[in-house]
Amino acid sequence: MTHDDPRVTAWALGEGTAGERAAVEAALAADPALRAEAEALRAAAGALKDGLSAEPVPALDTAHRGALEAALAGTPKVSEHSPRLLRVSPEFGAVAATLLLTLGLAIGGVTGGMEFGWQTKAGPHSAEWWGTQQIPAAGVVNQGEGEFRVFDPGTLTPDAGGGGPGSITAGTGYYTGGAGGGGPGGGKGGDSYDGPSFHAQGVGGGGGGAGGNFNHSSTAKPSNLYLGPTGEAPPAGFTRFTAGGGIADQEIWIQTGAVESVRSIGYLADVPSMGYKFDARLGESTTESFSPIVENAFVRPSGDAALSTFSIDVDTAAYSIVRRCLMEQNRLPPPGALRIEELVNYFPYAYEEPAGSDPFAVKVDAASCPWNPKHRLVRVVLQGRRVEEPERPAANLVFLLDVSGSMDQPNKLPLVKQSIAMLAERLTARDRVAMVVYAGASGLALPSTTGDRKAEILAALERLGAGGSTNGAAGIEQAYQVASENFVRGGIN
Amino acid sequence: MDAEQGRWVRQCLERFEGPLLLYAEGLLRDPHGAQDLVQEAFLRLLGRPRTEVEPRLPGWLYAVVRNLAIDRMRRGRLMERAASPALDAHPGADDPVERAASRDQAERAVRVLESLPEKQREALRLRLQHGLAYREIAEVMDVTVNHVGVLLHEGLKSMRVRLGVLAPAPAPREATR
């Protein structure tokens, strides 16, 4: 036994069966240096133990203790650490304010994020949220994960199963014996914490019984996030999101307006629990705190510092967001979503094209600055050469569309369909277009079709409907497969 | 819910409230968060049949607290993560003046503990402060029993070296045969 054997430490810590300790002691007796080491370890452990025992033992404070006492007495009490509800839609806000006052919750300083508490609703599976989900300020995608586990937490009602009677099937030239009748089935689901698989299977001859039912018996907590069974209406004030990726028959119900989108970003299949991760984007919040927007200082035009770069790729999404916020939602857009360059670039301008073979033309204008007479505004314009339709190479387009429930809003899937329809109008027989959808199942909504068969393309578009949960990975694979099958040499793929 | 369950959980509360809070604070570095975790752990205990959980106490409670802590820390509460040894190095343990000044090894031992790697620190606390067996520690930390042994071994070795513990003088050697 060397000095580096963990068994020496185990002995020093008092661990091990009598036999194990005897073995170590024999080794120690034979090797005085080892014995010295072991004694030193024991002394160190003793010192540490003494030091640790001097640490003051904390106790639960009144708030937490109170919540437990209430639970012990059988009346679930709302803990003070329920999710801090941010203002959502005006009518919900009023309700929330009343609710909060009634329950005597303190709304602490809101730091620009939101916490969700979960509740489960018994369904095909039950789930429990481990902890709370912190959603950061509006406009920021939560990079962390929300995770919950699906499991059977304890009380189960196993179903008695029953197999069917056996039957004899006439085969070709010989008989196949039928299955025997099944015995009672059912079984206990696994423990959420460390048990085996929670899906019970009946055992019987021929037929098996149905698996056990699941029941969740957690103490109710106030929550703004539910896991509910598909097909059931969410409670009032909640919006349904389907964010699957493993649990095809469950939906997430989230307080209306609290979260803009939920999508699964992974799938855990971890017997005995299943879970998935989601990220959520906070939709509305009136108390968000944004990092201050710092304006660049003025720079002398001479010297190295006078360099400005920008991307040629023209995004215009911010304009749509601003328009939607102001016109439809009657609120100011979140500052983080606002990009001035996108507002400017949204509109079509009839700029001059480049002459000759130049790829783009640059034009500079200057004008007085309306809000500051001492300043001048300079507009620098880049216009690329427009490619005429006949010059455009043949295109092999595959659209990968997310048609999950979260796309149901009018500014999402219907808009996408409209856009694709507009594009389809411009395609010719040289082009090919296909559509792969991913939602509850991924599938080929439109096999690769030449661009002149517009009726087929538009019909396939019409058939697309939002619904189901998202299965992005399979969709992407399928889309790539369709694209490569119809690869156009020298074309746009 | 039945009174029997309530009584039993109350007993558990009395026995384990303090140690669990100590443990949770060690994981989270946030006494307030620790309160949340421990409260949640007991609420879950309440929801379990006694026969199922009782044989697995106290490890079961520690494990629940630990998992809750991991979830909490994973969700970006970086400021509250247990300090890394580099940040938390306590000067003083090796300072000769300090060593001379503070004869209290117990105090120094705790300071040295704080500078050990996170898992070793946790294993040592679970063993020496909470009195869990190797098997229980393995369950709580979700590692093998062997690994627990290694963690404790490494940790205690470092502890011994940093404390400069002198072993008691060995007994005079007996003549060998």
XYZ file of C-alpha atoms in Angstrom:
670
model
C 0.000 0.000 0.000
C 1.511 3.263 -1.076
C 1.099 6.690 0.414
C -1.139 7.546 -2.429
C -3.720 4.920 -1.788
C -7.112 6.385 -1.039
C -7.684 3.535 1.389
C -5.295 5.200 3.775
C -7.451 8.269 3.788
C -10.559 6.175 4.138
C -9.032 4.628 7.223
C -8.078 8.041 8.538
C -11.669 9.129 8.100
C -13.072 6.148 9.889
C -14.651 4.629 6.834
C -14.735 0.993 5.878
C -15.818 -2.361 7.163
C -13.962 -4.066 9.960
C -12.202 -6.256 7.427
C -11.111 -3.314 5.321
C -9.805 -1.433 8.309
C -7.894 -4.446 9.507
C -6.209 -4.728 6.126
C -5.114 -1.130 6.236
C -3.902 -1.427 9.782
C -1.778 -4.370 8.848
C -0.166 -2.319 6.102
C 0.383 0.544 8.502
C 1.995 -1.693 11.037
C 4.426 -2.916 8.434
C 5.424 0.523 7.186
C 6.144 3.193 9.778
C 6.370 5.970 7.227
C 2.950 5.056 5.952
C 1.671 4.979 9.455
C 3.002 8.435 10.092
C 1.253 9.677 6.990
C -1.996 8.072 8.039
C -1.808 9.611 11.484
C -1.111 12.985 9.960
C -4.138 12.621 7.737
C -6.230 11.685 10.704
C -5.032 14.708 12.595
C -5.810 16.967 9.661
C -9.269 15.496 9.399
C -9.785 16.056 13.084
C -8.750 19.670 12.839
C -11.058 20.246 9.913
C -13.930 18.542 11.640
C -13.474 20.738 14.679
C -13.307 23.832 12.569
C -16.407 22.916 10.653
C -18.381 22.129 13.747
C -17.690 25.647 14.941
C -19.572 27.087 11.996
C -22.865 28.531 13.135
C -25.801 26.478 11.983
C -28.289 28.614 10.105
C -32.005 28.340 10.296
C -34.833 28.949 7.911
C -36.117 32.480 8.086
C -39.733 33.222 8.919
C -40.854 33.473 5.324
C -39.518 30.116 4.311
C -40.398 28.427 7.538
C -43.867 29.845 7.330
C -44.396 28.404 3.891
C -43.318 24.999 5.102
C -45.511 25.206 8.178
C -48.452 26.016 6.002
C -47.679 23.101 3.749
C -47.349 20.824 6.742
C -50.690 21.995 7.969
C -52.170 21.142 4.621
C -52.874 24.571 3.257
C -50.436 25.463 0.535
C -49.285 28.981 1.039
C -47.762 31.162 -1.546
C -44.148 31.723 -0.770
C -42.767 35.153 -1.079
C -40.457 33.923 -3.714
C -43.020 33.291 -6.366
C -42.189 34.582 -9.772
C -42.180 38.290 -10.000
C -44.864 39.091 -12.477
C -44.053 41.810 -14.864
C -46.750 43.851 -16.468
C -48.208 42.195 -19.463
C -51.258 43.209 -21.386
C -53.226 45.965 -19.710
C -56.105 43.846 -18.571
C -53.860 41.171 -17.223
C -51.821 43.769 -15.481
C -54.836 44.924 -13.535
C -55.688 41.400 -12.598
C -52.142 40.700 -11.627
C -52.005 43.730 -9.408
C -55.091 42.639 -7.584
C -53.859 39.122 -7.287
C -50.562 40.198 -5.917
C -52.126 42.485 -3.369
C -54.431 39.765 -2.220
C -51.616 37.356 -1.715
C -49.475 39.937 -0.087
C -46.552 39.321 -2.345
C -43.789 41.791 -2.373
C -42.617 42.750 -5.773
C -38.984 43.251 -5.386
C -36.877 45.437 -7.582
C -37.282 44.110 -11.059
C -33.972 43.655 -12.711
C -35.208 43.407 -16.233
C -35.892 39.748 -16.235
C -38.686 37.492 -15.335
C -38.909 34.386 -13.331
C -41.259 31.630 -14.108
C -42.653 29.210 -11.701
C -44.012 26.035 -13.104
C -46.987 24.012 -12.423
C -47.887 20.748 -13.871
C -51.181 19.698 -15.191
C -51.797 16.026 -15.193
C -51.758 14.781 -18.697
C -50.210 11.909 -20.557
C -47.096 12.761 -18.649
C -46.532 14.871 -15.642
C -43.664 17.160 -15.174
C -42.005 19.096 -12.544
C -39.860 22.070 -12.923
C -36.597 21.950 -11.157
C -36.093 25.480 -10.060
C -37.234 28.625 -11.741
C -36.455 29.926 -15.128
C -34.953 33.313 -15.422
C -35.774 35.101 -18.610
C -33.614 38.111 -19.229
C -34.705 41.440 -20.509
C -36.915 41.830 -23.500
C -35.388 41.364 -26.880
C -32.681 39.115 -25.563
C -32.854 35.448 -26.203
C -32.326 33.523 -23.088
C -29.116 31.696 -23.567
C -29.615 29.472 -20.647
C -31.872 26.540 -20.535
C -35.112 25.856 -19.008
C -35.440 22.311 -18.207
C -37.967 20.189 -16.689
C -38.264 16.535 -16.207
C -41.111 14.350 -17.023
C -41.613 11.640 -14.567
C -43.923 9.844 -12.358
C -43.606 11.358 -8.973
C -45.160 8.791 -6.834
C -48.789 8.044 -6.667
C -49.742 5.747 -9.437
C -52.816 3.912 -10.354
C -51.776 0.934 -12.354
C -54.301 -0.142 -14.860
C -55.272 -3.686 -15.124
C -54.611 -4.700 -18.626
C -56.091 -7.408 -20.649
C -54.869 -9.114 -23.642
C -57.076 -10.171 -26.423
C -58.001 -13.704 -27.196
C -55.565 -15.573 -29.289
C -56.310 -16.246 -32.905
C -55.250 -18.571 -35.599
C -54.041 -17.089 -38.787
C -54.087 -19.218 -41.860
C -50.786 -18.978 -43.537
C -49.609 -20.259 -46.837
C -49.260 -23.932 -46.373
C -48.906 -23.850 -42.654
C -50.724 -22.464 -39.711
C -49.485 -19.860 -37.418
C -50.586 -20.290 -33.898
C -52.297 -17.311 -32.457
C -51.210 -15.357 -29.550
C -52.548 -16.440 -26.270
C -54.818 -14.295 -24.282
C -53.116 -11.675 -22.300
C -52.921 -11.539 -18.649
C -53.510 -8.591 -16.466
C -51.013 -5.945 -17.120
C -50.214 -2.640 -15.637
C -47.308 -1.846 -13.544
C -45.858 0.793 -11.397
C -44.100 3.583 -13.070
C -40.670 4.480 -11.977
C -39.616 6.908 -9.402
C -38.773 10.295 -10.702
C -35.676 10.569 -8.774
C -33.729 7.495 -9.291
C -36.050 4.781 -10.320
C -36.167 2.847 -13.504
C -38.137 3.774 -16.547
C -41.333 5.531 -15.764
C -43.207 3.983 -18.535
C -44.860 0.932 -17.218
C -45.457 -1.978 -19.451
C -47.854 -4.673 -18.743
C -46.683 -8.197 -18.893
C -48.850 -10.966 -19.991
C -49.204 -13.652 -22.467
C -50.284 -12.317 -25.865
C -51.603 -9.014 -24.809
C -50.069 -6.742 -22.318
C -51.903 -4.526 -19.991
C -51.895 -0.839 -20.206
C -49.198 0.955 -18.361
C -49.829 2.704 -15.131
C -51.372 6.086 -15.036
C -49.492 9.011 -13.832
C -50.591 11.434 -11.308
C -48.786 14.408 -10.125
C -49.328 15.305 -6.568
C -47.171 18.301 -5.995
C -48.344 21.086 -3.818
C -49.762 23.756 -6.013
C -47.537 26.690 -6.592
C -48.529 29.813 -8.381
C -46.988 29.787 -11.729
C -47.017 31.448 -15.046
C -45.923 28.396 -16.939
C -47.811 25.183 -17.302
C -47.148 21.957 -19.003
C -50.419 20.798 -20.346
C -51.722 18.012 -22.500
C -52.243 18.770 -26.154
C -55.774 19.500 -27.100
C -56.813 20.892 -23.791
C -57.510 24.589 -23.623
C -55.037 26.555 -21.596
C -56.407 28.432 -18.609
C -57.642 31.976 -19.091
C -54.840 34.468 -19.537
C -52.476 31.904 -20.929
C -51.301 31.311 -24.441
C -50.367 27.951 -25.769
C -46.962 27.293 -27.203
C -45.951 24.024 -28.593
C -42.333 23.415 -27.979
C -41.771 19.802 -28.393
C -38.724 17.953 -29.282
C -39.402 14.760 -27.502
C -42.743 15.209 -25.944
C -45.146 15.220 -28.795
C -48.289 15.374 -26.800
C -47.573 18.173 -24.450
C -47.761 21.869 -24.767
C -46.488 24.730 -22.790
C -48.957 27.301 -21.605
C -47.428 30.609 -20.761
C -48.943 33.727 -19.374
C -50.179 35.741 -22.310
C -47.731 38.358 -23.440
C -45.045 37.195 -21.107
C -43.089 35.278 -23.634
C -42.965 35.815 -27.332
C -41.701 32.492 -28.486
C -40.619 29.252 -27.056
C -38.744 26.742 -29.027
C -37.074 23.600 -28.010
C -33.363 23.644 -28.361
C -32.642 20.166 -27.448
C -34.085 16.950 -26.368
C -33.028 14.888 -23.496
C -34.031 11.327 -23.390
C -32.826 10.371 -20.059
C -34.526 7.427 -18.578
C -36.086 7.622 -16.081
C -36.947 11.168 -16.883
C -37.391 12.939 -20.143
C -36.874 16.566 -20.448
C -36.293 19.219 -22.939
C -34.749 22.557 -22.952
C -36.356 25.634 -24.197
C -35.288 29.122 -24.704
C -37.763 31.866 -24.461
C -37.830 35.366 -25.606
C -39.559 37.841 -23.410
C -42.241 39.602 -25.373
C -43.385 42.496 -23.334
C -42.146 44.158 -20.315
C -42.619 47.664 -19.132
C -39.885 47.566 -16.626
C -37.023 46.240 -18.585
C -33.645 47.705 -18.065
C -31.471 47.936 -21.110
C -27.811 48.412 -21.322
C -27.395 52.064 -22.119
C -26.992 52.799 -25.777
C -23.698 54.554 -26.237
C -23.364 56.870 -29.145
C -20.066 56.975 -30.901
C -18.200 60.189 -30.512
C -17.335 62.364 -33.450
C -14.022 61.508 -35.086
C -11.691 63.568 -37.219
C -11.869 62.493 -40.837
C -8.121 62.337 -41.111
C -6.151 59.528 -39.581
C -6.755 55.887 -38.913
C -9.640 56.352 -36.573
C -11.815 57.595 -39.396
C -12.888 54.171 -40.586
C -16.470 53.039 -40.689
C -17.615 49.658 -41.806
C -21.013 48.196 -42.434
C -22.458 45.050 -43.819
C -23.718 44.875 -47.350
C -26.463 42.574 -46.261
C -29.514 44.738 -45.844
C -31.752 43.810 -42.946
C -35.057 45.498 -42.565
C -36.649 43.623 -39.714
C -36.459 46.464 -37.240
C -38.866 48.506 -39.291
C -41.465 45.754 -39.182
C -41.025 45.443 -35.451
C -41.368 49.159 -34.892
C -44.421 49.311 -37.098
C -46.050 46.400 -35.350
C -45.374 47.811 -31.910
C -46.710 51.223 -32.727
C -49.632 50.348 -34.947
C -50.923 47.067 -33.596
C -49.757 46.910 -30.033
C -49.878 50.603 -29.208
C -46.634 50.642 -27.407
C -43.149 51.900 -27.908
C -40.786 49.329 -29.328
C -38.098 47.968 -27.061
C -34.962 50.041 -27.568
C -32.867 46.962 -28.081
C -34.894 45.986 -31.129
C -34.535 49.270 -32.834
C -31.887 49.688 -35.477
C -31.913 52.942 -37.299
C -30.140 51.596 -40.331
C -32.851 49.027 -40.785
C -35.504 51.694 -40.703
C -33.691 53.588 -43.407
C -33.029 50.560 -45.550
C -36.570 49.339 -45.465
C -37.782 51.594 -48.225
C -37.074 51.198 -51.909
C -34.901 53.934 -53.325
C -34.282 54.526 -56.993
C -30.556 54.924 -56.785
C -28.423 55.009 -59.861
C -26.851 51.799 -60.920
C -23.147 51.391 -61.407
C -21.791 52.079 -64.831
C -19.945 49.521 -66.863
C -18.705 46.451 -65.093
C -18.458 47.957 -61.632
C -20.221 45.791 -59.092
C -21.616 48.731 -57.192
C -21.871 52.491 -57.329
C -21.236 54.877 -54.476
C -22.906 58.219 -54.144
C -22.542 60.821 -51.469
C -24.975 63.591 -50.606
C -24.784 66.211 -47.918
C -27.551 68.271 -46.401
C -28.181 70.412 -43.377
C -29.107 68.605 -40.202
C -32.679 69.409 -39.134
C -32.139 68.926 -35.414
C -28.815 70.600 -35.092
C -27.995 73.505 -37.379
C -24.330 73.197 -36.534
C -24.180 69.700 -38.008
C -24.459 68.370 -41.514
C -25.955 65.057 -42.536
C -24.084 63.009 -45.061
C -25.687 60.169 -46.920
C -23.469 57.523 -48.427
C -25.293 55.243 -50.815
C -24.245 51.923 -52.213
C -26.209 50.541 -55.085
C -25.343 47.153 -56.465
C -25.874 46.205 -60.045
C -29.363 44.875 -60.538
C -29.467 41.446 -62.022
C -32.070 41.174 -64.723
C -34.377 38.209 -64.609
C -33.091 36.462 -67.718
C -29.545 36.707 -66.397
C -30.335 35.113 -63.129
C -28.994 31.561 -62.969
C -31.390 28.727 -62.443
C -32.359 28.327 -58.842
C -32.825 25.182 -56.775
C -34.670 26.376 -53.735
C -35.691 24.386 -50.755
C -37.679 26.140 -48.095
C -37.457 24.747 -44.634
C -40.469 25.991 -42.783
C -41.248 25.954 -39.152
C -44.953 25.334 -38.961
C -45.130 24.683 -35.259
C -47.788 26.293 -33.134
C -45.608 29.242 -32.331
C -45.816 30.269 -35.951
C -49.535 30.709 -35.854
C -49.543 34.432 -35.306
C -50.532 36.548 -38.292
C -47.135 38.064 -38.642
C -45.467 34.709 -38.937
C -46.637 31.718 -40.920
C -49.286 33.465 -42.998
C -46.724 36.097 -43.853
C -44.187 33.478 -44.806
C -46.728 31.820 -47.032
C -47.519 35.123 -48.672
C -43.868 35.816 -49.265
C -43.222 32.451 -50.805
C -46.264 32.860 -53.008
C -44.876 36.147 -54.245
C -41.573 34.493 -54.956
C -43.236 31.608 -56.741
C -44.753 34.078 -59.157
C -41.279 35.027 -60.312
C -39.942 31.535 -60.868
C -39.613 29.921 -64.237
C -39.347 26.434 -65.602
C -35.605 26.498 -65.070
C -36.036 26.825 -61.331
C -37.000 24.219 -58.843
C -38.655 24.747 -55.509
C -39.421 22.338 -52.702
C -40.765 22.781 -49.209
C -39.895 20.852 -46.138
C -41.814 21.497 -43.006
C -40.913 20.695 -39.482
C -43.376 20.644 -36.705
C -44.941 17.698 -34.961
C -43.516 15.616 -37.756
C -41.144 16.761 -40.384
C -42.201 16.141 -43.871
C -41.873 17.026 -47.448
C -44.711 19.394 -48.105
C -43.729 19.897 -51.711
C -41.310 17.705 -53.599
C -38.853 19.543 -55.808
C -41.074 21.075 -58.454
C -40.191 23.201 -61.445
C -41.058 26.838 -61.126
C -43.609 26.893 -63.877
C -46.030 24.613 -62.070
C -47.357 27.427 -59.978
C -50.681 25.847 -59.181
C -48.983 22.938 -57.438
C -46.692 25.199 -55.502
C -49.487 27.437 -54.353
C -51.641 24.472 -53.423
C -48.897 23.072 -51.246
C -48.565 26.443 -49.573
C -52.248 26.531 -48.818
C -52.075 23.183 -47.141
C -49.502 24.347 -44.661
C -50.980 25.048 -41.327
C -49.414 25.888 -38.048
C -49.649 23.314 -35.370
C -47.703 20.617 -33.752
C -44.392 20.847 -32.040
C -41.029 21.503 -33.496
C -38.531 18.966 -34.690
C -35.913 21.114 -36.299
C -33.078 18.693 -36.769
C -34.951 16.154 -38.837
C -36.392 18.962 -40.900
C -32.998 20.423 -41.658
C -31.628 17.055 -42.672
C -34.513 16.435 -44.956
C -34.229 19.867 -46.496
C -30.565 19.331 -47.271
C -31.351 15.982 -48.746
C -33.983 17.372 -51.074
C -31.658 20.174 -52.064
C -28.787 17.883 -52.904
C -31.035 15.560 -54.859
C -31.956 18.423 -57.126
C -28.641 20.189 -57.271
C -28.362 22.559 -60.206
C -24.866 22.931 -61.531
C -23.814 26.529 -61.885
C -27.052 27.658 -60.396
C -28.268 29.074 -57.125
C -28.584 26.265 -54.617
C -52.720 15.278 3.688
C -52.351 13.088 6.665
C -51.076 14.158 10.024
C -48.630 11.279 10.204
C -46.775 12.491 7.152
C -46.748 15.992 8.528
C -45.287 14.851 11.829
C -42.603 12.845 10.150
C -41.544 15.657 7.891
C -41.499 17.986 10.835
C -39.066 15.659 12.554
C -36.893 15.649 9.472
C -37.091 19.397 9.412
C -35.814 19.640 12.929
C -32.974 17.274 12.317
C -31.823 18.413 8.928
C -32.852 22.009 8.472
C -29.603 23.407 9.804
C -27.165 21.026 8.118
C -28.987 21.322 4.814
C -28.822 25.070 4.976
C -25.118 24.874 5.724
C -24.653 22.611 2.757
C -26.760 24.744 0.460
C -24.926 27.893 1.466
C -21.683 26.159 0.674
C -22.913 25.322 -2.785
C -24.504 28.600 -3.651
C -22.622 31.176 -1.677
C -25.944 32.879 -1.265
C -27.741 32.460 2.032
C -30.987 33.657 0.571
C -30.882 31.251 -2.328
C -29.970 28.534 0.112
C -33.198 29.164 1.967
C -35.145 28.688 -1.263
C -33.405 25.421 -1.972
C -33.927 23.933 1.438
C -37.537 24.992 1.535
C -38.075 23.336 -1.813
C -36.324 20.170 -0.685
C -38.648 19.787 2.254
C -41.687 20.537 0.156
C -40.670 17.673 -2.061
C -40.115 15.443 0.910
C -43.660 16.210 1.900
C -44.887 14.819 -1.363
C -43.218 11.448 -0.928
C -44.400 8.417 0.930
C -42.374 7.948 4.059
C -41.545 4.311 3.415
C -39.993 5.234 0.132
C -37.735 8.004 1.284
C -36.899 7.286 4.875
C -34.314 4.590 4.157
C -32.538 7.019 1.873
C -32.240 9.874 4.279
C -30.368 12.050 4.750
C -28.617 11.562 1.431
C -31.847 12.034 -0.464
C -32.355 15.499 0.916
C -28.786 16.507 0.224
C -29.081 15.241 -3.325
C -32.255 17.224 -3.945
C -30.620 20.360 -2.609
C -27.600 19.738 -4.773
C -29.609 19.263 -7.938
C -31.616 22.368 -7.254
C -28.397 24.250 -6.702
C -26.969 23.025 -9.982
C -30.080 24.096 -11.837
C -29.936 27.473 -10.237
C -26.295 27.973 -11.021
C -26.639 26.706 -14.551
C -29.159 29.363 -15.205
C -26.587 32.020 -15.236
C -26.287 33.040 -11.641
C -22.582 33.110 -12.013
C -21.972 35.522 -9.230
C -23.258 33.029 -6.790
C -21.269 30.080 -7.935
C -18.909 28.638 -5.393
C -15.677 30.547 -5.616
C -12.846 28.972 -7.504
C -9.693 28.248 -5.595
C -7.772 30.899 -7.509
C -10.161 33.632 -6.518
C -10.638 32.501 -3.064
C -7.129 31.763 -1.997
C -6.836 32.666 1.581
C -3.504 34.221 2.319
C -2.729 33.437 5.802
C -2.690 29.712 5.724
C 0.914 29.649 4.596
C 2.085 32.888 6.029
C 4.607 32.113 8.718
C 3.521 35.055 10.774
C -0.031 33.890 10.525
C 0.961 30.413 11.348
C 2.714 31.600 14.438
C -0.114 33.863 15.402
C -2.905 31.424 15.000
C -2.335 28.189 16.779
C -5.874 27.258 16.183
C -5.569 24.598 13.559
C -9.245 24.101 13.359
C -9.778 27.636 12.127
C -6.945 27.340 9.678
C -8.244 24.049 8.453
C -11.516 25.655 7.463
C -9.678 28.417 5.652
C -7.554 25.908 3.786
C -10.735 24.052 2.898
C -12.096 27.097 1.154
C -9.145 27.132 -1.189
C -9.494 23.551 -2.310
C -11.165 22.638 -5.583
C -14.934 22.679 -5.464
C -15.619 18.972 -5.493
C -13.007 18.119 -2.912
C -14.386 20.817 -0.719
C -17.876 19.479 -1.073
C -16.854 15.890 -0.373
C -14.889 16.867 2.720
C -17.782 18.874 4.068
C -20.254 16.116 3.438
C -18.003 13.714 5.263
C -16.696 15.751 8.144
C -19.453 18.238 8.672
C -22.491 16.224 7.756
C -21.247 12.794 8.647
C -22.323 11.054 5.481
C -20.892 7.686 4.546
C -18.938 7.271 1.334
C -21.896 5.557 -0.286
C -24.207 8.411 0.676
C -21.777 11.014 -0.562
C -21.592 9.142 -3.849
C -25.382 9.335 -4.153
C -25.520 12.995 -3.315
C -22.755 14.036 -5.665
C -23.771 11.588 -8.353
C -20.350 9.984 -8.644
C -18.967 6.554 -7.908
C -17.917 5.530 -4.432
C -14.376 5.167 -5.715
C -14.376 8.715 -6.908
C -15.554 9.865 -3.513
C -12.556 8.116 -2.063
C -10.258 9.859 -4.493
C -11.762 13.275 -3.807
C -11.448 12.842 -0.073
C -7.955 11.487 -0.433
C -6.740 14.367 -2.581
C -8.466 16.883 -0.400
C -7.215 15.557 2.869
C -3.699 15.221 1.524
C -3.693 18.858 0.482
C -5.172 19.772 3.812
C -2.441 17.973 5.666
C 0.320 19.544 3.623
C -1.074 23.038 3.864
C -1.710 22.798 7.538
C 1.834 21.594 8.059
C 0.479 19.006 10.382
C 3.137 17.147 12.213
C 2.313 13.576 12.863
C 2.573 12.533 16.459
C 5.955 10.953 17.120
C 5.890 7.329 16.044
C 6.118 4.736 18.751
C 9.649 3.444 19.221
C 10.306 0.807 16.668
C 10.214 -2.678 17.897
C 13.076 -4.912 17.029
C 12.236 -6.742 13.884
C 12.411 -10.431 13.793
